[in-house]
């Protein structure tokens, strides 16, 4: 038998098997970011997750209400950033939840980080005792994304924020639907975020998938 023995094989009586192929991206450092997506029914939570993680957009039609927490995932490769202290020097300060990842602009794998985003969409009427402990637990504490599309849904989001989150929990306000009521809500949301030293509200209608994931990584990964 002149066949070449594959790597990982050997040993009399053992079936020889090829070693699994490891792509460069599989060997990169990685980090996990858990994200809770909350907000009033119909404010754009499902639309946001379909943009980020894929899925049918129903041709722009209204989606069915989410009736229970649903989890979906995606990932993105980032270029490692400078140290947190250097970042503060560059931007004159830092917002809550600054990260060590920036958008990927090259393929230098030695200087890359893969971020695995794990999103859980939480219906507004879900039993809060089922997910609120995740926010309070320092080991599993996620980034919380508050979606809104009107002044009414923004007031609801801020009410949830005040009642459920501790001050040090990273959070993002996000508008996924542009409606006639969005402009005034955005002004109020921007003022609220400025008061709490948060990143400005994320407007997903004017940002692509990569830009949104960049924003979430910056806010959710600890420095």
PDB file of C-alpha atoms in Angstrom:
ATOM      1  CA  UNK A   1       0.000   0.000   0.000  1.00  0.00           C
ATOM      2  CA  UNK A   2       1.689   3.193  -1.193  1.00  0.00           C
ATOM      3  CA  UNK A   3      -0.909   5.655   0.095  1.00  0.00           C
ATOM      4  CA  UNK A   4       0.320   8.419   2.368  1.00  0.00           C
ATOM      5  CA  UNK A   5      -0.771   8.224   5.988  1.00  0.00           C
ATOM      6  CA  UNK A   6      -2.938  11.257   6.900  1.00  0.00           C
ATOM      7  CA  UNK A   7      -2.072  13.444   9.831  1.00  0.00           C
ATOM      8  CA  UNK A   8      -3.662  12.332  13.076  1.00  0.00           C
ATOM      9  CA  UNK A   9      -3.651   8.654  12.127  1.00  0.00           C
ATOM     10  CA  UNK A  10      -1.351   5.865  13.204  1.00  0.00           C
ATOM     11  CA  UNK A  11      -1.327   3.002  15.610  1.00  0.00           C
ATOM     12  CA  UNK A  12      -1.863  -0.610  14.577  1.00  0.00           C
ATOM     13  CA  UNK A  13      -5.488  -1.518  14.336  1.00  0.00           C
ATOM     14  CA  UNK A  14      -6.670   2.116  14.488  1.00  0.00           C
ATOM     15  CA  UNK A  15      -8.555   3.732  11.654  1.00  0.00           C
ATOM     16  CA  UNK A  16      -6.592   6.672  10.388  1.00  0.00           C
ATOM     17  CA  UNK A  17      -8.463   9.979  10.263  1.00  0.00           C
ATOM     18  CA  UNK A  18      -7.497  13.318   8.788  1.00  0.00           C
ATOM     19  CA  UNK A  19      -7.016  16.199  11.199  1.00  0.00           C
ATOM     20  CA  UNK A  20      -9.769  18.809  10.964  1.00  0.00           C
ATOM     21  CA  UNK A  21      -8.914  21.882   8.932  1.00  0.00           C
ATOM     22  CA  UNK A  22      -8.657  25.025  11.016  1.00  0.00           C
ATOM     23  CA  UNK A  23      -9.175  28.216   9.058  1.00  0.00           C
ATOM     24  CA  UNK A  24      -7.243  31.320  10.154  1.00  0.00           C
ATOM     25  CA  UNK A  25     -10.442  32.927  11.490  1.00  0.00           C
ATOM     26  CA  UNK A  26     -11.077  29.901  13.760  1.00  0.00           C
ATOM     27  CA  UNK A  27      -7.744  30.486  15.453  1.00  0.00           C
ATOM     28  CA  UNK A  28      -8.292  34.189  16.104  1.00  0.00           C
ATOM     29  CA  UNK A  29      -8.961  35.496  19.594  1.00  0.00           C
ATOM     30  CA  UNK A  30     -12.703  35.833  20.127  1.00  0.00           C
ATOM     31  CA  UNK A  31     -15.095  37.489  22.500  1.00  0.00           C
ATOM     32  CA  UNK A  32     -18.771  36.946  23.204  1.00  0.00           C
ATOM     33  CA  UNK A  33     -21.230  39.796  23.525  1.00  0.00           C
ATOM     34  CA  UNK A  34     -24.726  39.041  24.825  1.00  0.00           C
ATOM     35  CA  UNK A  35     -27.372  41.583  23.910  1.00  0.00           C
ATOM     36  CA  UNK A  36     -30.964  41.937  25.140  1.00  0.00           C
ATOM     37  CA  UNK A  37     -33.219  43.732  22.662  1.00  0.00           C
ATOM     38  CA  UNK A  38     -36.243  45.224  24.408  1.00  0.00           C
ATOM     39  CA  UNK A  39     -38.958  47.764  23.684  1.00  0.00           C
ATOM     40  CA  UNK A  40     -42.659  48.258  23.017  1.00  0.00           C
ATOM     41  CA  UNK A  41     -44.482  45.890  20.698  1.00  0.00           C
ATOM     42  CA  UNK A  42     -44.036  46.907  17.075  1.00  0.00           C
ATOM     43  CA  UNK A  43     -41.203  49.386  17.667  1.00  0.00           C
ATOM     44  CA  UNK A  44     -38.677  47.620  15.413  1.00  0.00           C
ATOM     45  CA  UNK A  45     -36.954  44.916  17.469  1.00  0.00           C
ATOM     46  CA  UNK A  46     -37.506  42.146  14.924  1.00  0.00           C
ATOM     47  CA  UNK A  47     -36.648  44.472  12.030  1.00  0.00           C
ATOM     48  CA  UNK A  48     -33.320  45.292  13.671  1.00  0.00           C
ATOM     49  CA  UNK A  49     -32.415  41.641  14.212  1.00  0.00           C
ATOM     50  CA  UNK A  50     -33.320  40.685  10.657  1.00  0.00           C
ATOM     51  CA  UNK A  51     -30.997  43.390   9.408  1.00  0.00           C
ATOM     52  CA  UNK A  52     -28.129  42.187  11.609  1.00  0.00           C
ATOM     53  CA  UNK A  53     -28.591  38.421  11.546  1.00  0.00           C
ATOM     54  CA  UNK A  54     -30.449  37.795   8.317  1.00  0.00           C
ATOM     55  CA  UNK A  55     -33.933  36.484   7.648  1.00  0.00           C
ATOM     56  CA  UNK A  56     -36.937  37.401   5.579  1.00  0.00           C
ATOM     57  CA  UNK A  57     -38.112  40.981   5.634  1.00  0.00           C
ATOM     58  CA  UNK A  58     -41.642  39.968   4.527  1.00  0.00           C
ATOM     59  CA  UNK A  59     -41.396  42.459   1.699  1.00  0.00           C
ATOM     60  CA  UNK A  60     -41.678  45.332   4.143  1.00  0.00           C
ATOM     61  CA  UNK A  61     -44.926  44.065   5.624  1.00  0.00           C
ATOM     62  CA  UNK A  62     -45.667  44.218   9.345  1.00  0.00           C
ATOM     63  CA  UNK A  63     -44.153  41.253  11.186  1.00  0.00           C
ATOM     64  CA  UNK A  64     -46.025  39.009  13.576  1.00  0.00           C
ATOM     65  CA  UNK A  65     -45.564  40.019  17.240  1.00  0.00           C
ATOM     66  CA  UNK A  66     -42.879  38.075  19.100  1.00  0.00           C
ATOM     67  CA  UNK A  67     -44.599  36.173  21.906  1.00  0.00           C
ATOM     68  CA  UNK A  68     -41.606  34.737  23.759  1.00  0.00           C
ATOM     69  CA  UNK A  69     -37.879  35.515  24.039  1.00  0.00           C
ATOM     70  CA  UNK A  70     -36.050  34.479  20.875  1.00  0.00           C
ATOM     71  CA  UNK A  71     -32.292  34.218  20.436  1.00  0.00           C
ATOM     72  CA  UNK A  72     -30.307  34.675  17.238  1.00  0.00           C
ATOM     73  CA  UNK A  73     -26.599  35.119  16.570  1.00  0.00           C
ATOM     74  CA  UNK A  74     -24.095  36.625  14.187  1.00  0.00           C
ATOM     75  CA  UNK A  75     -20.395  37.450  14.241  1.00  0.00           C
ATOM     76  CA  UNK A  76     -17.980  39.987  12.855  1.00  0.00           C
ATOM     77  CA  UNK A  77     -14.215  40.294  12.600  1.00  0.00           C
ATOM     78  CA  UNK A  78     -12.676  43.421  14.097  1.00  0.00           C
ATOM     79  CA  UNK A  79      -9.253  44.966  14.151  1.00  0.00           C
ATOM     80  CA  UNK A  80      -7.868  45.267  17.658  1.00  0.00           C
ATOM     81  CA  UNK A  81      -7.778  48.844  18.871  1.00  0.00           C
ATOM     82  CA  UNK A  82      -5.260  50.770  20.907  1.00  0.00           C
ATOM     83  CA  UNK A  83      -5.350  50.687  24.662  1.00  0.00           C
ATOM     84  CA  UNK A  84      -8.279  52.244  26.483  1.00  0.00           C
ATOM     85  CA  UNK A  85      -6.013  54.977  27.864  1.00  0.00           C
ATOM     86  CA  UNK A  86      -4.909  55.913  24.345  1.00  0.00           C
ATOM     87  CA  UNK A  87      -8.519  56.025  23.189  1.00  0.00           C
ATOM     88  CA  UNK A  88      -9.411  58.456  25.962  1.00  0.00           C
ATOM     89  CA  UNK A  89      -6.571  60.732  24.897  1.00  0.00           C
ATOM     90  CA  UNK A  90      -7.807  60.683  21.316  1.00  0.00           C
ATOM     91  CA  UNK A  91     -11.500  61.381  21.912  1.00  0.00           C
ATOM     92  CA  UNK A  92     -11.271  63.516  25.040  1.00  0.00           C
ATOM     93  CA  UNK A  93     -13.024  60.951  27.205  1.00  0.00           C
ATOM     94  CA  UNK A  94     -15.026  57.772  26.997  1.00  0.00           C
ATOM     95  CA  UNK A  95     -18.628  56.705  27.098  1.00  0.00           C
ATOM     96  CA  UNK A  96     -19.910  53.849  29.232  1.00  0.00           C
ATOM     97  CA  UNK A  97     -18.987  50.567  27.598  1.00  0.00           C
ATOM     98  CA  UNK A  98     -15.962  51.593  25.509  1.00  0.00           C
ATOM     99  CA  UNK A  99     -14.333  48.639  23.769  1.00  0.00           C
ATOM    100  CA  UNK A 100     -10.995  47.431  22.394  1.00  0.00           C
ATOM    101  CA  UNK A 101     -12.367  46.608  18.937  1.00  0.00           C
ATOM    102  CA  UNK A 102     -12.683  48.704  15.804  1.00  0.00           C
ATOM    103  CA  UNK A 103     -13.948  47.937  12.335  1.00  0.00           C
ATOM    104  CA  UNK A 104     -11.901  45.482  10.281  1.00  0.00           C
ATOM    105  CA  UNK A 105      -9.843  47.299   7.650  1.00  0.00           C
ATOM    106  CA  UNK A 106      -7.272  44.610   6.851  1.00  0.00           C
ATOM    107  CA  UNK A 107      -6.609  40.876   7.027  1.00  0.00           C
ATOM    108  CA  UNK A 108      -3.788  40.857   9.584  1.00  0.00           C
ATOM    109  CA  UNK A 109      -5.054  37.880  11.595  1.00  0.00           C
ATOM    110  CA  UNK A 110      -2.489  38.439  14.337  1.00  0.00           C
ATOM    111  CA  UNK A 111      -4.189  41.727  15.130  1.00  0.00           C
ATOM    112  CA  UNK A 112      -7.811  40.629  14.729  1.00  0.00           C
ATOM    113  CA  UNK A 113     -10.644  39.800  17.111  1.00  0.00           C
ATOM    114  CA  UNK A 114     -13.830  37.888  16.284  1.00  0.00           C
ATOM    115  CA  UNK A 115     -16.866  39.103  18.208  1.00  0.00           C
ATOM    116  CA  UNK A 116     -19.792  36.694  18.530  1.00  0.00           C
ATOM    117  CA  UNK A 117     -23.027  38.641  19.004  1.00  0.00           C
ATOM    118  CA  UNK A 118     -25.791  36.723  20.819  1.00  0.00           C
ATOM    119  CA  UNK A 119     -29.080  38.614  20.614  1.00  0.00           C
ATOM    120  CA  UNK A 120     -32.182  37.821  22.658  1.00  0.00           C
ATOM    121  CA  UNK A 121     -35.335  39.645  21.614  1.00  0.00           C
ATOM    122  CA  UNK A 122     -37.606  40.102  24.630  1.00  0.00           C
ATOM    123  CA  UNK A 123     -41.332  40.798  24.089  1.00  0.00           C
ATOM    124  CA  UNK A 124     -42.669  43.771  26.010  1.00  0.00           C
ATOM    125  CA  UNK A 125     -45.171  41.643  27.922  1.00  0.00           C
ATOM    126  CA  UNK A 126     -42.685  38.867  28.741  1.00  0.00           C
ATOM    127  CA  UNK A 127     -42.279  37.849  32.361  1.00  0.00           C
ATOM    128  CA  UNK A 128     -39.466  40.125  33.458  1.00  0.00           C
ATOM    129  CA  UNK A 129     -38.420  37.655  36.177  1.00  0.00           C
ATOM    130  CA  UNK A 130     -37.208  35.384  33.359  1.00  0.00           C
ATOM    131  CA  UNK A 131     -34.607  37.778  31.988  1.00  0.00           C
ATOM    132  CA  UNK A 132     -34.072  40.559  34.539  1.00  0.00           C
ATOM    133  CA  UNK A 133     -31.644  38.367  36.574  1.00  0.00           C
ATOM    134  CA  UNK A 134     -29.329  38.281  33.540  1.00  0.00           C
ATOM    135  CA  UNK A 135     -28.972  42.035  33.785  1.00  0.00           C
ATOM    136  CA  UNK A 136     -28.248  41.919  37.500  1.00  0.00           C
ATOM    137  CA  UNK A 137     -25.691  39.065  37.278  1.00  0.00           C
ATOM    138  CA  UNK A 138     -22.234  40.561  36.734  1.00  0.00           C
ATOM    139  CA  UNK A 139     -20.978  37.382  35.016  1.00  0.00           C
ATOM    140  CA  UNK A 140     -23.696  37.281  32.361  1.00  0.00           C
ATOM    141  CA  UNK A 141     -24.595  40.970  32.281  1.00  0.00           C
ATOM    142  CA  UNK A 142     -25.425  41.871  28.693  1.00  0.00           C
ATOM    143  CA  UNK A 143     -25.650  45.027  26.678  1.00  0.00           C
ATOM    144  CA  UNK A 144     -29.288  46.181  26.649  1.00  0.00           C
ATOM    145  CA  UNK A 145     -30.670  47.705  23.452  1.00  0.00           C
ATOM    146  CA  UNK A 146     -33.817  49.803  23.959  1.00  0.00           C
ATOM    147  CA  UNK A 147     -35.735  50.130  20.684  1.00  0.00           C
ATOM    148  CA  UNK A 148     -38.226  52.918  20.019  1.00  0.00           C
ATOM    149  CA  UNK A 149     -39.973  54.527  17.066  1.00  0.00           C
ATOM    150  CA  UNK A 150     -42.120  57.228  18.698  1.00  0.00           C
ATOM    151  CA  UNK A 151     -42.299  59.384  21.801  1.00  0.00           C
ATOM    152  CA  UNK A 152     -44.667  56.862  23.378  1.00  0.00           C
ATOM    153  CA  UNK A 153     -42.334  53.903  22.857  1.00  0.00           C
ATOM    154  CA  UNK A 154     -39.369  56.014  23.999  1.00  0.00           C
ATOM    155  CA  UNK A 155     -41.160  56.858  27.259  1.00  0.00           C
ATOM    156  CA  UNK A 156     -41.829  53.134  27.690  1.00  0.00           C
ATOM    157  CA  UNK A 157     -38.155  52.310  27.043  1.00  0.00           C
ATOM    158  CA  UNK A 158     -36.938  54.891  29.564  1.00  0.00           C
ATOM    159  CA  UNK A 159     -39.435  53.558  32.105  1.00  0.00           C
ATOM    160  CA  UNK A 160     -38.015  50.030  31.681  1.00  0.00           C
ATOM    161  CA  UNK A 161     -34.500  51.414  31.936  1.00  0.00           C
ATOM    162  CA  UNK A 162     -35.218  53.150  35.232  1.00  0.00           C
ATOM    163  CA  UNK A 163     -37.015  50.177  36.762  1.00  0.00           C
ATOM    164  CA  UNK A 164     -34.776  47.330  35.602  1.00  0.00           C
ATOM    165  CA  UNK A 165     -31.208  48.529  35.097  1.00  0.00           C
ATOM    166  CA  UNK A 166     -28.481  49.440  37.518  1.00  0.00           C
ATOM    167  CA  UNK A 167     -26.439  52.508  36.631  1.00  0.00           C
ATOM    168  CA  UNK A 168     -23.400  50.548  35.451  1.00  0.00           C
ATOM    169  CA  UNK A 169     -25.245  48.311  32.962  1.00  0.00           C
ATOM    170  CA  UNK A 170     -24.270  49.164  29.383  1.00  0.00           C
ATOM    171  CA  UNK A 171     -27.190  50.204  27.223  1.00  0.00           C
ATOM    172  CA  UNK A 172     -27.977  51.626  23.790  1.00  0.00           C
ATOM    173  CA  UNK A 173     -31.060  53.441  22.515  1.00  0.00           C
ATOM    174  CA  UNK A 174     -31.948  52.518  18.972  1.00  0.00           C
ATOM    175  CA  UNK A 175     -34.554  53.656  16.450  1.00  0.00           C
ATOM    176  CA  UNK A 176     -35.264  50.954  13.875  1.00  0.00           C
ATOM    177  CA  UNK A 177     -38.353  52.498  12.247  1.00  0.00           C
ATOM    178  CA  UNK A 178     -38.516  55.975  10.780  1.00  0.00           C
ATOM    179  CA  UNK A 179     -42.060  57.277  11.171  1.00  0.00           C
ATOM    180  CA  UNK A 180     -43.691  60.685  11.354  1.00  0.00           C
ATOM    181  CA  UNK A 181     -43.300  60.459  15.137  1.00  0.00           C
ATOM    182  CA  UNK A 182     -39.607  59.577  15.086  1.00  0.00           C
ATOM    183  CA  UNK A 183     -38.041  63.045  14.782  1.00  0.00           C
ATOM    184  CA  UNK A 184     -39.336  64.373  18.095  1.00  0.00           C
ATOM    185  CA  UNK A 185     -38.516  61.076  19.795  1.00  0.00           C
ATOM    186  CA  UNK A 186     -34.933  61.215  18.503  1.00  0.00           C
ATOM    187  CA  UNK A 187     -34.473  64.685  19.982  1.00  0.00           C
ATOM    188  CA  UNK A 188     -35.690  63.494  23.367  1.00  0.00           C
ATOM    189  CA  UNK A 189     -33.617  60.314  23.196  1.00  0.00           C
ATOM    190  CA  UNK A 190     -30.463  62.276  22.333  1.00  0.00           C
ATOM    191  CA  UNK A 191     -31.000  64.542  25.348  1.00  0.00           C
ATOM    192  CA  UNK A 192     -31.584  61.522  27.595  1.00  0.00           C
ATOM    193  CA  UNK A 193     -28.423  59.771  26.380  1.00  0.00           C
ATOM    194  CA  UNK A 194     -26.342  62.920  26.812  1.00  0.00           C
ATOM    195  CA  UNK A 195     -27.578  63.310  30.369  1.00  0.00           C
ATOM    196  CA  UNK A 196     -26.503  59.742  31.214  1.00  0.00           C
ATOM    197  CA  UNK A 197     -23.200  59.955  29.287  1.00  0.00           C
ATOM    198  CA  UNK A 198     -24.339  57.313  26.779  1.00  0.00           C
ATOM    199  CA  UNK A 199     -23.569  57.031  23.097  1.00  0.00           C
ATOM    200  CA  UNK A 200     -25.991  59.002  20.931  1.00  0.00           C
ATOM    201  CA  UNK A 201     -29.073  57.024  19.819  1.00  0.00           C
ATOM    202  CA  UNK A 202     -28.368  54.574  17.019  1.00  0.00           C
ATOM    203  CA  UNK A 203     -30.394  55.315  13.879  1.00  0.00           C
ATOM    204  CA  UNK A 204     -30.418  52.046  11.971  1.00  0.00           C
ATOM    205  CA  UNK A 205     -32.161  53.475   8.915  1.00  0.00           C
ATOM    206  CA  UNK A 206     -29.054  55.512   8.089  1.00  0.00           C
ATOM    207  CA  UNK A 207     -26.454  52.859   8.992  1.00  0.00           C
ATOM    208  CA  UNK A 208     -25.526  49.538   7.392  1.00  0.00           C
ATOM    209  CA  UNK A 209     -25.063  46.243   9.206  1.00  0.00           C
ATOM    210  CA  UNK A 210     -21.328  46.665   9.797  1.00  0.00           C
ATOM    211  CA  UNK A 211     -21.758  50.154  11.245  1.00  0.00           C
ATOM    212  CA  UNK A 212     -24.466  48.946  13.639  1.00  0.00           C
ATOM    213  CA  UNK A 213     -22.354  46.007  14.852  1.00  0.00           C
ATOM    214  CA  UNK A 214     -19.392  48.369  15.287  1.00  0.00           C
ATOM    215  CA  UNK A 215     -21.555  50.612  17.470  1.00  0.00           C
ATOM    216  CA  UNK A 216     -22.803  47.691  19.594  1.00  0.00           C
ATOM    217  CA  UNK A 217     -19.303  46.294  20.068  1.00  0.00           C
ATOM    218  CA  UNK A 218     -18.013  49.694  21.121  1.00  0.00           C
ATOM    219  CA  UNK A 219     -20.779  50.066  23.686  1.00  0.00           C
ATOM    220  CA  UNK A 220     -20.915  46.477  24.941  1.00  0.00           C
ATOM    221  CA  UNK A 221     -17.339  45.261  25.232  1.00  0.00           C
ATOM    222  CA  UNK A 222     -15.515  46.251  28.377  1.00  0.00           C
ATOM    223  CA  UNK A 223     -12.242  48.139  27.961  1.00  0.00           C
TER     224      UNK A 223
END
